[in-house]
Amino acid sequence: MSRISAARFMDLTRKTTPLAEVFDVAVQTLEAGQARLRLPFRSDFMRAGGTVSGPAMMMLADYALYAVIMSVAENGEGAVTSNLNTTFLRRPKPAAVIAEARLIRCGKRLAYGEVTMFSEGDEQEPVAHATGTYALPPDKQR
Amino acid sequence: MSRISAARFMDLTRKTTPLAEVFDVAVQTLEAGQARLRLPFRSDFMRAGGTVSGPAMMMLADYALYAVIMSVAENGEGAVTSNLNTTFLRRPKPAAVIAEARLIRCGKRLAYGEVTMFSEGDEQEPVAHATGTYALPPDKQR
Amino acid sequence: MSRISAARFMDLTRKTTPLAEVFDVAVQTLEAGQARLRLPFRSDFMRAGGTVSGPAMMMLADYALYAVIMSVAENGEGAVTSNLNTTFLRRPKPAAVIAEARLIRCGKRLAYGEVTMFSEGDEQEPVAHATGTYALPPDKQR
Amino acid sequence: MSRISAARFMDLTRKTTPLAEVFDVAVQTLEAGQARLRLPFRSDFMRAGGTVSGPAMMMLADYALYAVIMSVAENGEGAVTSNLNTTFLRRPKPAAVIAEARLIRCGKRLAYGEVTMFSEGDEQEPVAHATGTYALPPDKQR
């Protein structure tokens, strides 16, 4: 079971990750090591040509990985991104983007996970895939 | 010599990459294959604790690579990010972030470059480093 | 169904990827878009201290992704690695390494997939995870 | 000044990284935070079609980064690769590969650097570029 509910995660991070609020990202489900998030389509922050900007998807991936880390790690709130590698696989539709995040490894000092992103309503073909490494604060071991 | 001036690049991309305008990024210099950009410190879009958010730096790196591609490639305006890999090396200060971008390879269909980011006023120790691969549209060959 | 059997893949690549033969990698199963490979433990090519060297695992990941591409893409034999990003998650045991590869996207010109690696007999905790992008030759479209 | 000579580095790593010896890699120069290495062309370990295999270049990049870490970090010998991201930029010639490695950040617990690879005799156009993150053992702090 997740250490934290989706609603509590969103509430906690309102201050620490203001961009998620700017973009109005919603955590739809949060289980231990797994999360599903939704980035609404907003034409003003998006790339011209009616698609979703790369940076908006990188923000989404980073936030999704933060959620799965907090679902599992006692010291997850202090997690800091050390690497995020995003590959853009196809042009997203002018639609919301759904992110499915999965924690692959949660060690004492490092956590690592992946995020697959889809255009809402077309979940067969991913539009982007990201992997991220996070440093966890040393006080986990209490 | 760059195919495009810093001012012209900023003007052209106002519509296509609205986040750069939201964050008020400035292209300080743009030469063929090299650029220097500045992301001002804005507490509202930043991570709590007085530092700069990772997504803001990823946006900066992506935009900086777009600039160096347009400085060199005839079809650079149509470049699309296919991969961006960012490593966060130390906690940025609550200060502007300077990005130094360099194009490493500009082929017919792919361009690849790197970006080193510093806190303004402390350019000895990078806070982040990114590499990016971009797909160029096929019409370059005309 | 895979376009090619595991045995046929191993036979075909004996000449093109000699390192796979040097390391005696076996493709245990090959289905459309999925493969399982095994890298035997050999103390002579391994890192001192009784573990498996990083480069041996990167070779394994690259070969595994080549297999899943050939399982699906008509022009897969001509696939060329354009990026391989490997994260080492924990120290492997002095044992064989199992790689589970999965194709995430197979477009006309690019294929992208991921590989999770385990120490044989301990498949709960991955030792490494890789993602790779491959360029496919243009003649697929015939 | 480097903490270790090129000859001493090659000697020390003969046992720990046997693949470097299998491939007959030479460290041509080693200064503090910078190194130049050479991977000879050997048709038997190379990819069919007269080019250099990707895994051979990944091994070269990993070994080059190990050298630059040992040139600077007191506890560099215990460095362990945590991520290696390699982008292949053009088909290498059937020739030796030269690697120029540079340390970008050397912290207490993590080191990060980059490697640019060329075909010998054609050092204008890189054939590959890699970045790597290494974990350093905790005993540096003595």
Coordinates of C-alpha atoms in Angstrom, one line a residue:
Chain A
M1 CA 0.0 0.0 0.0
S2 CA 1.2 3.5 -0.7
R3 CA 2.6 5.4 2.2
I4 CA 0.6 8.4 1.0
S5 CA -2.6 9.1 -0.8
A6 CA -2.8 10.8 -4.2
A7 CA -4.6 13.8 -2.6
R8 CA -2.1 14.1 0.2
F9 CA 0.8 13.9 -2.3
M10 CA -0.7 16.7 -4.4
D11 CA -1.3 18.8 -1.3
L12 CA 2.2 18.3 0.1
T13 CA 3.9 19.2 -3.2
R14 CA 1.8 22.3 -3.9
K15 CA 4.6 24.4 -2.4
T16 CA 7.6 22.4 -3.3
T17 CA 6.9 21.8 -7.0
P18 CA 4.9 24.8 -8.1
L19 CA 5.2 23.9 -11.7
A20 CA 2.9 20.9 -11.2
E21 CA 0.3 23.3 -10.0
V22 CA 0.9 25.8 -12.8
F23 CA 0.3 23.0 -15.3
D24 CA -2.6 21.6 -13.3
V25 CA -1.2 18.1 -13.1
A26 CA -3.5 15.5 -11.4
V27 CA -2.4 12.4 -9.7
Q28 CA -5.1 10.0 -10.7
T29 CA -4.0 6.9 -8.8
L30 CA -1.1 6.3 -6.4
E31 CA -0.2 2.8 -5.2
A32 CA 3.0 1.5 -3.7
G33 CA 5.6 2.0 -6.5
Q34 CA 3.0 2.9 -9.2
A35 CA 1.2 6.0 -10.2
R36 CA -0.9 7.4 -13.0
L37 CA -0.9 11.2 -13.6
R38 CA -2.7 13.4 -16.1
L39 CA -1.4 16.7 -17.6
P40 CA -4.3 18.6 -19.1
F41 CA -3.9 20.1 -22.6
R42 CA -3.5 23.8 -22.4
S43 CA -2.8 25.6 -25.6
D44 CA -1.0 28.5 -23.9
F45 CA 1.9 26.5 -22.5
M46 CA 2.1 24.2 -25.4
R47 CA 4.3 24.2 -28.5
A48 CA 2.9 25.9 -31.6
G49 CA 1.3 23.5 -34.0
G50 CA -1.1 22.0 -31.5
T51 CA 1.1 19.6 -29.7
V52 CA 2.4 19.3 -26.1
S53 CA 5.8 20.8 -25.3
G54 CA 8.7 18.6 -24.4
P55 CA 9.5 20.5 -21.2
A56 CA 5.9 20.0 -20.0
M57 CA 6.3 16.3 -20.4
M58 CA 9.7 16.3 -18.6
M59 CA 8.1 18.1 -15.7
L60 CA 5.3 15.5 -15.7
A61 CA 7.7 12.6 -15.7
D62 CA 9.8 14.2 -12.9
Y63 CA 6.7 14.8 -10.8
A64 CA 5.4 11.3 -11.5
L65 CA 8.6 9.7 -10.3
Y66 CA 8.5 11.9 -7.2
A67 CA 5.1 10.5 -6.5
V68 CA 6.1 6.8 -6.8
I69 CA 9.2 7.4 -4.6
M70 CA 7.0 9.0 -1.9
S71 CA 4.6 6.1 -2.2
V72 CA 7.4 3.8 -0.9
A73 CA 10.3 5.6 0.7
E74 CA 10.1 6.8 4.3
N75 CA 12.4 9.7 3.4
G76 CA 10.9 10.2 -0.1
E77 CA 9.9 13.8 0.5
G78 CA 13.5 14.8 0.5
A79 CA 14.3 13.0 -2.8
V80 CA 16.2 15.1 -5.3
T81 CA 16.4 14.4 -9.0
S82 CA 19.9 13.4 -10.0
N83 CA 19.2 12.4 -13.6
L84 CA 16.2 12.5 -15.9
N85 CA 16.5 11.0 -19.4
T86 CA 13.5 11.5 -21.6
T87 CA 13.0 10.1 -25.1
F88 CA 10.2 11.5 -27.3
L89 CA 8.8 8.8 -29.4
R90 CA 6.1 10.4 -31.4
R91 CA 4.3 13.7 -31.7
P92 CA 1.6 14.0 -29.0
K93 CA -1.9 14.8 -30.0
P94 CA -3.5 18.1 -28.9
A95 CA -4.8 16.2 -25.9
A96 CA -4.1 15.5 -22.3
V97 CA -1.0 13.4 -21.5
I98 CA -1.3 10.4 -19.3
A99 CA 1.9 9.3 -17.4
E100 CA 2.2 5.8 -16.0
A101 CA 5.2 5.7 -13.5
R102 CA 6.8 2.7 -12.0
L103 CA 9.5 2.4 -9.4
I104 CA 12.2 0.0 -10.5
R105 CA 14.6 0.2 -7.6
C106 CA 14.4 1.9 -4.2
G107 CA 17.6 1.6 -2.3
K108 CA 18.8 3.4 0.8
R109 CA 20.4 6.3 -1.0
L110 CA 19.1 6.1 -4.6
A111 CA 15.7 5.4 -6.2
Y112 CA 15.2 4.7 -9.9
G113 CA 12.0 4.5 -12.0
E114 CA 10.5 4.8 -15.4
V115 CA 7.5 6.7 -16.8
T116 CA 5.6 5.9 -20.0
M117 CA 3.5 8.7 -21.4
F118 CA 0.5 8.5 -23.8
S119 CA -2.0 10.9 -25.4
E120 CA -5.2 10.5 -23.5
G121 CA -7.5 8.2 -25.4
D122 CA -4.7 6.5 -27.4
E123 CA -2.9 4.5 -24.8
Q124 CA -1.5 1.9 -27.2
E125 CA 1.2 4.0 -28.6
P126 CA 3.5 5.9 -26.1
V127 CA 4.5 9.4 -27.0
A128 CA 7.5 9.5 -24.6
H129 CA 9.4 7.4 -22.1
A130 CA 11.6 8.6 -19.3
T131 CA 13.9 7.1 -16.7
G132 CA 15.0 9.0 -13.6
T133 CA 17.5 8.6 -10.7
Y134 CA 16.8 10.3 -7.4
A135 CA 19.1 10.8 -4.4
L136 CA 17.4 10.1 -1.1
P137 CA 18.5 11.9 2.1
P138 CA 20.6 9.9 4.5
D139 CA 18.2 10.0 7.4
K140 CA 16.1 7.2 6.1
Q141 CA 17.9 4.7 8.3
R142 CA 16.5 6.0 11.6
Chain B
M1 CA 28.8 32.9 -38.2
S2 CA 25.4 32.1 -36.8
R3 CA 22.5 31.8 -39.3
I4 CA 20.4 33.8 -36.9
S5 CA 20.9 36.5 -34.3
A6 CA 20.0 36.0 -30.6
A7 CA 17.3 38.6 -30.9
R8 CA 15.8 37.0 -34.0
F9 CA 15.9 33.6 -32.4
M10 CA 14.0 34.9 -29.3
D11 CA 11.5 36.6 -31.5
L12 CA 10.9 33.6 -33.7
T13 CA 10.4 31.2 -30.8
R14 CA 8.1 33.4 -28.8
K15 CA 5.2 31.5 -30.3
T16 CA 6.7 28.1 -30.7
T17 CA 8.2 27.7 -27.2
P18 CA 6.0 29.7 -25.0
L19 CA 7.6 28.3 -21.8
A20 CA 10.8 30.2 -22.6
E21 CA 8.8 33.4 -22.5
V22 CA 7.0 32.4 -19.4
F23 CA 10.3 31.8 -17.7
D24 CA 11.8 35.0 -19.3
V25 CA 14.8 33.2 -20.6
A26 CA 17.3 35.5 -22.5
V27 CA 19.7 34.4 -25.2
Q28 CA 22.8 36.4 -24.2
T29 CA 25.0 35.3 -27.1
L30 CA 24.5 33.1 -30.2
E31 CA 27.3 32.1 -32.5
A32 CA 27.6 29.3 -34.9
G33 CA 27.2 26.2 -32.8
Q34 CA 27.5 28.0 -29.4
A35 CA 25.1 29.9 -27.2
R36 CA 24.9 31.4 -23.8
L37 CA 21.4 31.8 -22.2
R38 CA 20.2 33.1 -18.8
L39 CA 17.2 31.9 -16.8
P40 CA 16.3 34.6 -14.2
F41 CA 15.6 33.5 -10.7
R42 CA 11.9 33.6 -10.0
S43 CA 10.8 32.4 -6.6
D44 CA 7.2 31.6 -7.8
F45 CA 8.2 28.9 -10.3
M46 CA 11.0 27.5 -8.2
R47 CA 11.2 24.7 -5.9
A48 CA 10.7 25.4 -2.2
G49 CA 13.8 25.9 -0.2
G50 CA 15.2 28.6 -2.4
T51 CA 16.6 26.7 -5.3
V52 CA 15.8 26.4 -9.0
S53 CA 13.5 23.6 -10.1
G54 CA 14.8 20.7 -12.2
P55 CA 12.1 21.2 -14.9
A56 CA 13.0 24.8 -15.3
M57 CA 16.6 23.8 -16.0
M58 CA 15.5 21.1 -18.4
M59 CA 13.4 23.6 -20.3
L60 CA 16.4 25.9 -20.4
A61 CA 18.7 23.2 -21.8
D62 CA 16.2 22.2 -24.4
Y63 CA 15.8 25.8 -25.5
A64 CA 19.5 26.4 -25.5
L65 CA 20.1 23.4 -27.8
Y66 CA 17.3 24.6 -30.1
A67 CA 19.2 27.9 -30.4
V68 CA 22.5 26.3 -31.3
I69 CA 20.8 24.1 -33.9
M70 CA 19.2 27.1 -35.5
S71 CA 22.5 28.9 -35.5
V72 CA 23.9 26.2 -37.9
A73 CA 21.2 24.1 -39.6
E74 CA 19.2 25.5 -42.5
N75 CA 16.2 23.4 -41.4
G76 CA 16.8 24.0 -37.7
E77 CA 13.5 25.7 -37.1
G78 CA 11.7 22.4 -37.6
A79 CA 14.0 20.5 -35.2
V80 CA 12.2 18.3 -32.7
T81 CA 13.6 17.0 -29.5
S82 CA 14.1 13.2 -29.6
N83 CA 16.1 12.8 -26.4
L84 CA 17.1 15.0 -23.5
N85 CA 19.3 13.6 -20.7
T86 CA 19.9 15.9 -17.8
T87 CA 22.2 15.2 -14.8
F88 CA 21.8 17.5 -11.8
L89 CA 25.2 17.9 -10.2
R90 CA 24.7 20.2 -7.2
R91 CA 22.0 22.3 -5.7
P92 CA 21.7 25.6 -7.6
K93 CA 21.9 28.8 -5.6
P94 CA 18.8 31.0 -5.4
A95 CA 20.2 32.9 -8.4
A96 CA 19.9 33.1 -12.2
V97 CA 21.1 30.0 -14.1
I98 CA 23.5 30.4 -17.0
A99 CA 23.5 27.8 -19.7
E100 CA 26.4 27.3 -22.1
A101 CA 25.3 25.2 -25.1
R102 CA 27.6 23.6 -27.7
L103 CA 26.6 21.7 -30.8
I104 CA 28.6 18.5 -31.1
R105 CA 27.3 17.1 -34.3
C106 CA 24.9 18.4 -36.9
G107 CA 24.1 15.8 -39.5
K108 CA 21.4 15.8 -42.1
R109 CA 18.7 14.2 -40.0
L110 CA 20.0 14.4 -36.5
A111 CA 21.7 17.1 -34.4
Y112 CA 23.3 16.5 -31.0
G113 CA 24.7 18.9 -28.4
E114 CA 25.5 19.5 -24.8
V115 CA 24.6 22.2 -22.2
T116 CA 26.5 23.0 -19.1
M117 CA 24.6 25.0 -16.5
F118 CA 26.0 27.2 -13.7
S119 CA 24.6 29.5 -11.0
E120 CA 25.2 33.1 -12.1
G121 CA 28.3 34.4 -10.4
D122 CA 29.7 30.9 -9.7
E123 CA 30.7 29.6 -13.1
Q124 CA 33.5 27.3 -11.8
E125 CA 31.1 24.6 -10.6
P126 CA 28.4 23.4 -12.9
V127 CA 25.0 22.7 -11.3
A128 CA 23.7 20.6 -14.2
H129 CA 24.8 19.1 -17.5
A130 CA 22.5 18.0 -20.3
T131 CA 22.9 16.3 -23.7
G132 CA 20.2 16.3 -26.4
T133 CA 19.4 14.7 -29.7
Y134 CA 17.1 16.4 -32.2
A135 CA 15.5 15.2 -35.4
L136 CA 15.8 17.5 -38.3
P137 CA 13.1 17.7 -40.9
P138 CA 13.9 15.9 -44.2
D139 CA 13.6 19.0 -46.4
K140 CA 17.1 20.2 -45.5
Q141 CA 18.4 18.6 -48.7
R142 CA 16.8 21.0 -51.1
Chain C
M1 CA 4.8 -13.9 -33.4
S2 CA 8.4 -13.1 -33.8
R3 CA 9.7 -12.7 -37.3
I4 CA 12.7 -14.8 -36.4
S5 CA 13.5 -17.7 -34.0
A6 CA 16.0 -17.3 -31.1
A7 CA 18.3 -19.9 -32.8
R8 CA 18.1 -18.1 -36.2
F9 CA 18.9 -14.7 -34.5
M10 CA 21.9 -16.2 -32.8
D11 CA 23.1 -17.8 -36.0
L12 CA 22.7 -14.6 -38.0
T13 CA 24.5 -12.4 -35.6
R14 CA 27.4 -14.7 -35.0
K15 CA 29.3 -12.7 -37.6
T16 CA 27.9 -9.2 -37.1
T17 CA 28.2 -9.0 -33.3
P18 CA 31.2 -11.1 -32.4
L19 CA 31.2 -9.9 -28.8
A20 CA 28.0 -11.8 -28.1
E21 CA 29.8 -14.9 -29.1
V22 CA 32.9 -14.1 -27.2
F23 CA 30.8 -13.7 -24.1
D24 CA 28.7 -16.8 -25.0
V25 CA 25.3 -15.0 -24.6
A26 CA 22.3 -17.2 -25.2
V27 CA 18.9 -16.0 -26.4
Q28 CA 16.6 -18.1 -24.2
T29 CA 13.3 -16.9 -25.6
L30 CA 12.3 -14.5 -28.5
E31 CA 8.8 -13.4 -29.1
A32 CA 7.4 -10.4 -30.9
G33 CA 8.8 -7.4 -29.1
Q34 CA 10.1 -9.4 -26.1
A35 CA 13.2 -11.5 -25.4
R36 CA 15.1 -13.1 -22.6
L37 CA 18.8 -13.6 -22.8
R38 CA 21.5 -15.0 -20.5
L39 CA 25.1 -13.9 -20.1
P40 CA 27.0 -16.7 -18.3
F41 CA 29.4 -15.8 -15.5
R42 CA 33.0 -16.0 -16.6
S43 CA 35.6 -14.9 -14.2
D44 CA 38.1 -13.9 -16.9
F45 CA 36.1 -11.2 -18.5
M46 CA 34.6 -9.9 -15.2
R47 CA 35.6 -7.2 -12.9
A48 CA 37.9 -8.1 -10.0
G49 CA 36.0 -8.7 -6.8
G50 CA 33.8 -11.4 -8.2
T51 CA 31.2 -9.3 -10.0
V52 CA 30.1 -8.8 -13.6
S53 CA 31.7 -5.9 -15.5
G54 CA 29.5 -3.0 -16.6
P55 CA 30.7 -3.2 -20.2
A56 CA 29.6 -6.9 -20.4
M57 CA 26.1 -5.8 -19.2
M58 CA 26.0 -3.0 -21.7
M59 CA 26.9 -5.4 -24.5
L60 CA 24.2 -7.7 -23.3
A61 CA 21.6 -4.9 -23.3
D62 CA 22.5 -3.8 -26.7
Y63 CA 22.3 -7.3 -28.1
A64 CA 19.0 -7.9 -26.4
L65 CA 17.5 -4.8 -27.9
Y66 CA 18.8 -5.9 -31.3
A67 CA 17.0 -9.2 -30.8
V68 CA 13.6 -7.6 -30.0
I69 CA 13.9 -5.2 -33.0
M70 CA 14.6 -8.1 -35.3
S71 CA 11.6 -9.9 -33.8
V72 CA 9.3 -7.2 -35.1
A73 CA 10.9 -5.0 -37.8
E74 CA 11.2 -6.2 -41.4
N75 CA 14.4 -4.1 -41.8
G76 CA 15.6 -4.9 -38.3
E77 CA 18.8 -6.6 -39.4
G78 CA 20.2 -3.2 -40.5
A79 CA 19.3 -1.5 -37.1
V80 CA 22.2 0.6 -35.7
T81 CA 22.4 1.7 -32.1
S82 CA 22.0 5.5 -31.8
N83 CA 21.8 5.7 -28.0
L84 CA 22.2 3.3 -25.1
N85 CA 21.7 4.6 -21.6
T86 CA 22.5 2.1 -18.8
T87 CA 21.9 2.6 -15.1
F88 CA 23.6 0.2 -12.7
L89 CA 21.3 -0.4 -9.7
R90 CA 23.2 -2.8 -7.5
R91 CA 26.3 -4.9 -7.5
P92 CA 25.6 -8.1 -9.5
K93 CA 26.3 -11.4 -7.8
P94 CA 29.1 -13.6 -9.2
A95 CA 26.4 -15.4 -11.3
A96 CA 24.9 -15.3 -14.8
V97 CA 23.0 -12.2 -15.7
I98 CA 19.5 -12.5 -17.2
A99 CA 18.2 -9.7 -19.5
E100 CA 14.5 -9.2 -20.1
A101 CA 14.1 -6.9 -23.2
R102 CA 10.9 -5.2 -24.4
L103 CA 10.3 -3.1 -27.4
I104 CA 8.5 0.1 -26.5
R105 CA 8.2 1.7 -29.9
C106 CA 8.9 0.5 -33.4
G107 CA 8.5 3.3 -35.9
K108 CA 9.6 3.5 -39.5
R109 CA 13.0 5.0 -38.8
L110 CA 13.5 4.6 -35.1
A111 CA 13.0 1.8 -32.6
Y112 CA 13.2 2.2 -28.8
G113 CA 13.1 -0.4 -26.1
E114 CA 14.2 -1.2 -22.5
V115 CA 16.1 -4.0 -20.8
T116 CA 15.9 -5.0 -17.2
M117 CA 18.8 -7.2 -15.9
F118 CA 18.9 -9.6 -13.0
S119 CA 21.4 -11.9 -11.4
E120 CA 20.2 -15.4 -12.2
G121 CA 18.3 -16.9 -9.3
D122 CA 17.4 -13.5 -7.9
E123 CA 15.0 -12.0 -10.3
Q124 CA 13.2 -9.8 -7.8
E125 CA 15.9 -7.1 -7.6
P126 CA 17.2 -5.8 -10.9
V127 CA 21.0 -5.1 -11.1
A128 CA 20.7 -2.8 -14.1
H129 CA 18.3 -1.2 -16.5
A130 CA 19.0 0.1 -20.0
T131 CA 17.1 2.0 -22.6
G132 CA 18.2 2.1 -26.3
T133 CA 17.3 4.0 -29.5
Y134 CA 18.1 2.4 -32.8
A135 CA 18.0 3.8 -36.3
L136 CA 16.4 1.6 -38.9
P137 CA 17.5 1.6 -42.5
P138 CA 15.2 3.5 -44.9
D139 CA 14.4 0.6 -47.1
K140 CA 11.7 -0.7 -44.8
Q141 CA 9.1 1.0 -46.8
R142 CA 9.3 -1.2 -49.9
Chain D
M1 CA 48.6 17.3 -11.7
S2 CA 47.2 13.8 -12.0
R3 CA 47.3 11.7 -8.9
I4 CA 48.4 8.8 -11.0
S5 CA 50.4 8.3 -14.2
A6 CA 48.9 6.8 -17.3
A7 CA 51.3 3.8 -16.9
R8 CA 50.4 3.3 -13.3
F9 CA 46.7 3.5 -14.1
M10 CA 47.0 0.9 -16.8
D11 CA 49.0 -1.4 -14.5
L12 CA 46.5 -1.1 -11.6
T13 CA 43.5 -1.8 -13.7
R14 CA 44.9 -4.8 -15.5
K15 CA 43.2 -7.0 -13.0
T16 CA 40.1 -5.0 -12.2
T17 CA 39.0 -4.2 -15.8
P18 CA 40.2 -7.1 -17.8
L19 CA 38.2 -6.0 -20.9
A20 CA 40.5 -3.0 -21.3
E21 CA 43.4 -5.4 -21.7
V22 CA 41.4 -7.8 -23.9
F23 CA 40.8 -4.8 -26.3
D24 CA 44.4 -3.5 -25.8
V25 CA 43.3 0.0 -24.9
A26 CA 46.1 2.4 -24.2
V27 CA 46.0 5.5 -22.0
Q28 CA 48.0 8.0 -24.1
T29 CA 47.8 10.9 -21.7
L30 CA 46.4 11.4 -18.2
E31 CA 46.3 14.8 -16.6
A32 CA 44.1 16.0 -13.7
G33 CA 40.6 15.6 -14.9
Q34 CA 41.5 14.9 -18.5
A35 CA 42.7 11.8 -20.5
R36 CA 43.2 10.6 -24.0
L37 CA 42.9 6.9 -24.7
R38 CA 43.2 4.8 -27.9
L39 CA 41.3 1.6 -28.8
P40 CA 43.1 -0.2 -31.6
F41 CA 41.2 -1.5 -34.5
R42 CA 40.8 -5.2 -34.3
S43 CA 38.7 -6.9 -36.9
D44 CA 37.9 -9.9 -34.8
F45 CA 36.0 -8.0 -32.0
M46 CA 34.4 -5.5 -34.4
R47 CA 31.1 -5.5 -36.1
A48 CA 30.8 -6.9 -39.5
G49 CA 31.1 -4.4 -42.3
G50 CA 34.4 -3.0 -41.2
T51 CA 33.4 -0.7 -38.3
V52 CA 33.9 -0.6 -34.6
S53 CA 31.2 -2.2 -32.4
G54 CA 29.2 -0.1 -30.0
P55 CA 30.0 -2.2 -27.0
A56 CA 33.7 -1.7 -27.6
M57 CA 33.2 2.0 -27.6
M58 CA 31.1 1.9 -24.4
M59 CA 33.8 -0.1 -22.7
L60 CA 36.4 2.5 -23.9
A61 CA 34.2 5.4 -22.6
D62 CA 33.7 3.7 -19.2
Y63 CA 37.4 3.0 -18.9
A64 CA 38.3 6.6 -19.9
L65 CA 36.0 8.0 -17.2
Y66 CA 37.6 5.7 -14.7
A67 CA 41.0 7.1 -15.6
V68 CA 39.9 10.8 -15.2
I69 CA 38.3 10.0 -11.8
M70 CA 41.5 8.3 -10.6
S71 CA 43.5 11.3 -11.8
V72 CA 41.6 13.5 -9.3
A73 CA 39.8 11.6 -6.5
E74 CA 41.6 10.1 -3.6
N75 CA 39.1 7.3 -3.4
G76 CA 38.8 7.0 -7.2
E77 CA 40.0 3.4 -7.3
G78 CA 36.7 2.3 -5.7
A79 CA 34.6 4.2 -8.2
V80 CA 31.6 2.2 -9.5
T81 CA 29.7 3.1 -12.7
S82 CA 26.2 4.1 -11.8
N83 CA 25.1 5.4 -15.3
L84 CA 26.7 5.4 -18.7
N85 CA 24.8 7.1 -21.6
T86 CA 26.4 6.8 -25.0
T87 CA 25.2 8.4 -28.2
F88 CA 26.5 7.1 -31.5
L89 CA 26.9 10.0 -33.9
R90 CA 28.3 8.5 -37.1
R91 CA 29.7 5.2 -38.3
P92 CA 33.3 4.9 -37.2
K93 CA 35.9 4.2 -39.8
P94 CA 37.8 0.9 -39.7
A95 CA 40.4 2.6 -37.7
A96 CA 41.5 3.0 -34.1
V97 CA 39.1 5.1 -31.9
I98 CA 40.5 8.0 -29.8
A99 CA 38.6 8.9 -26.6
E100 CA 39.0 12.4 -25.0
A101 CA 37.6 12.2 -21.5
R102 CA 37.0 15.2 -19.2
L103 CA 35.8 15.2 -15.6
I104 CA 32.9 17.7 -15.2
R105 CA 32.2 17.3 -11.5
C106 CA 34.0 15.4 -8.7
G107 CA 32.0 15.6 -5.5
K108 CA 32.4 13.5 -2.4
R109 CA 30.1 10.8 -3.4
L110 CA 29.5 11.2 -7.1
A111 CA 31.7 12.0 -10.1
Y112 CA 30.5 12.9 -13.5
G113 CA 32.3 13.3 -16.8
E114 CA 32.1 13.1 -20.6
V115 CA 33.9 11.4 -23.3
T116 CA 34.1 12.4 -27.0
M117 CA 35.3 9.7 -29.4
F118 CA 36.8 10.1 -32.9
S119 CA 38.2 7.8 -35.5
E120 CA 42.0 8.2 -35.4
G121 CA 43.1 10.6 -38.1
D122 CA 39.7 12.3 -38.4
E123 CA 39.4 14.2 -35.1
Q124 CA 37.1 16.9 -36.5
E125 CA 33.9 14.8 -36.5
P126 CA 33.1 12.8 -33.4
V127 CA 31.8 9.3 -33.9
A128 CA 30.3 9.0 -30.4
H129 CA 29.8 10.9 -27.1
A130 CA 29.2 9.5 -23.7
T131 CA 28.4 10.9 -20.2
G132 CA 28.9 8.9 -17.1
T133 CA 28.1 9.1 -13.4
Y134 CA 30.1 7.2 -10.8
A135 CA 29.6 6.5 -7.2
L136 CA 32.6 7.0 -5.0
P137 CA 33.2 5.0 -1.8
P138 CA 32.4 6.8 1.4
D139 CA 35.8 6.5 2.9
K140 CA 37.1 9.5 0.9
Q141 CA 36.4 11.7 3.9
R142 CA 39.1 10.4 6.1

